[in-house]
Amino acid sequence: MMTTINEMHQIFNLQKIQYDRAQPMTYEERVTVLNQIEALIRDNIPELITALQADFGQRDPLQILSADLTGPLATIAYIKKHLRKWILPAKQRSGLMALTGTKQYVYNEPLGVVGIMSPFNAPIDLALDPAVEAIAAGNRVMVKISEYTPKTAALVQKLSQQYLNEKNFAVVTGEADIAAQFSALDWDKLVFTGGSETGKKVLSAAAPNLTPVVLELGGKNPAVVLPDANKQMTAAKIARSRSGNSGQICLDTDYVLLPTDQLDEYVGLITAQLAQVFPTYINNSEYSAIINDRSYDRILGMLTEARQRGTRLITINPNNELVPYVKRRLIPLTLAINPDRDLQIARNEIFGPILSIFTYDSLDEAIAFINSHEKPLAMYLFGRSSRHLNQIISQTSSGGVDINELSLHAGSHSMGFGGVGYSGMGRYKGGKIGFETFSNQKSVYKQGVLAKYTTRLMVPIHNKRNEKLLKRMLGL
């Protein structure tokens, strides 16, 4: 049952009332809520998989497990191991001033009520992963799951009502009107994951309340293949990753930069990999459908435009099936070789089963190509030369980088995850980094025996003596 605007406001007001600055959630209360979320997932894995498959029409259950369910469980386990320490005031070094009794601390205090908007491609993971970090920091949380996955949203809402108290954690459902109202509420922090253009609207809606916003967007994530890369491994990783969830993953490789003289070899290797992994598409539960008709038509429109412009397109269809298959919205992975720069597949984030391949003759040329686009969420580098790898990292900008791997930086519990520029702002995940994102890091300075001597420095009396002292301190 969809949430009404009035019901959403009621839950929001309840959580605002429950948030008490004078009595923040205790360690035990936070762990209790984390345990409830963990039980919600573990007790209902088959039902959650079924709901997501129903929303997509066809989706790999293993993809659902890895992309939607294991992340929050791993994050909860990691947080519970470290949370007691994180809550304590963190003592900071005072240098020589410590000899005078000066002390400095950072208190991580809860922000209040956090709103989270998750997308269709990983609606559970991208709702619960930031939620558990926000709850660990002592906040109340409300989640709006994408209207493109209504069955999943309805199930998670139903389960949250069974397992949790909505004063701590609640899920709202509904169409775009609910999402618009949700992003305009007076949150203490708002998290949105989705497209860059929608991210602009969310940021605009949050601005009147001065709501701090974490935007996890997307962009054209490049994979740069160096001449000395392991060809078999590189082709296998790129092919398998790009076909996962039919390319509907914000961290997916959007395009590949290959040495010109290795193009044909890599095309053959990628084609062979996909033929092995997906010998058939129709009635293959391991291949994901496109989420809806609008996205299906958008992707086909990109291919039609490229074909009309004479782009070399290679459709990987080993069983010669009648695909694209509109009835189930199935589109096989298609390689687009050196498409013109003004085509949609070269300019816009594809977010579907198309992999553009561009060739380069020098590393400077490849770097210039990357920098001609907006800053991506991720960049993937394949090769052995440390000098060349470091050159690319230092001369480009991206939210994160993987070397000889794909997407794993986003799952690390020791590094934060987020975009830069057009691909987002703010970082979460990464264990303590996520905890700190949803905290106010309050600085506390306790003066020692010098307290009675510093008054003149704080509010200087205008005389020659103090003037000389200040100038000496400033090196003037």
Tab-separated table of N, CA and C in Angstrom, residues 70-80 129 132-133 413 429 431:
chain	number	residue	atom	x	y	z
A	70	THR	N	24.085	-8.789	0.544
A	70	THR	CA	25.297	-9.057	1.323
A	70	THR	C	25.928	-7.782	1.866
A	71	GLY	N	25.801	-6.668	1.133
A	71	GLY	CA	26.418	-5.412	1.566
A	71	GLY	C	25.951	-4.942	2.932
A	72	PRO	N	24.647	-4.789	3.138
A	72	PRO	CA	24.171	-4.346	4.454
A	72	PRO	C	24.542	-5.309	5.581
A	73	LEU	N	24.512	-6.601	5.306
A	73	LEU	CA	24.866	-7.575	6.341
A	73	LEU	C	26.339	-7.446	6.734
A	74	ALA	N	27.201	-7.274	5.731
A	74	ALA	CA	28.629	-7.108	6.024
A	74	ALA	C	28.883	-5.804	6.775
A	75	THR	N	28.161	-4.759	6.402
A	75	THR	CA	28.337	-3.468	7.068
A	75	THR	C	27.885	-3.534	8.517
A	76	ILE	N	26.759	-4.195	8.768
A	76	ILE	CA	26.272	-4.344	10.138
A	76	ILE	C	27.285	-5.087	10.991
A	77	ALA	N	27.819	-6.184	10.459
A	77	ALA	CA	28.801	-6.966	11.215
A	77	ALA	C	30.031	-6.125	11.543
A	78	TYR	N	30.499	-5.356	10.584
A	78	TYR	CA	31.685	-4.533	10.806
A	78	TYR	C	31.417	-3.431	11.822
A	79	ILE	N	30.260	-2.798	11.710
A	79	ILE	CA	29.920	-1.708	12.631
A	79	ILE	C	29.807	-2.226	14.067
A	80	LYS	N	29.151	-3.348	14.252
A	80	LYS	CA	28.973	-3.871	15.617
A	80	LYS	C	30.317	-4.215	16.262
A	129	ASP	N	22.294	0.141	3.339
A	129	ASP	CA	23.703	0.376	3.640
A	129	ASP	C	23.914	1.743	4.300
A	132	VAL	N	22.116	1.818	7.938
A	132	VAL	CA	22.743	1.220	9.112
A	132	VAL	C	23.871	2.106	9.633
A	133	GLU	N	24.553	2.828	8.735
A	133	GLU	CA	25.592	3.751	9.192
A	133	GLU	C	24.983	4.948	9.908
A	413	HIS	N	35.783	-1.497	3.842
A	413	HIS	CA	35.378	-0.943	5.129
A	413	HIS	C	36.457	-0.040	5.725
A	429	LYS	N	29.647	4.741	3.389
A	429	LYS	CA	30.238	3.406	3.420
A	429	LYS	C	31.599	3.505	4.108
A	431	GLY	N	32.712	1.940	6.769
A	431	GLY	CA	32.780	1.798	8.218
A	431	GLY	C	32.780	3.118	8.948
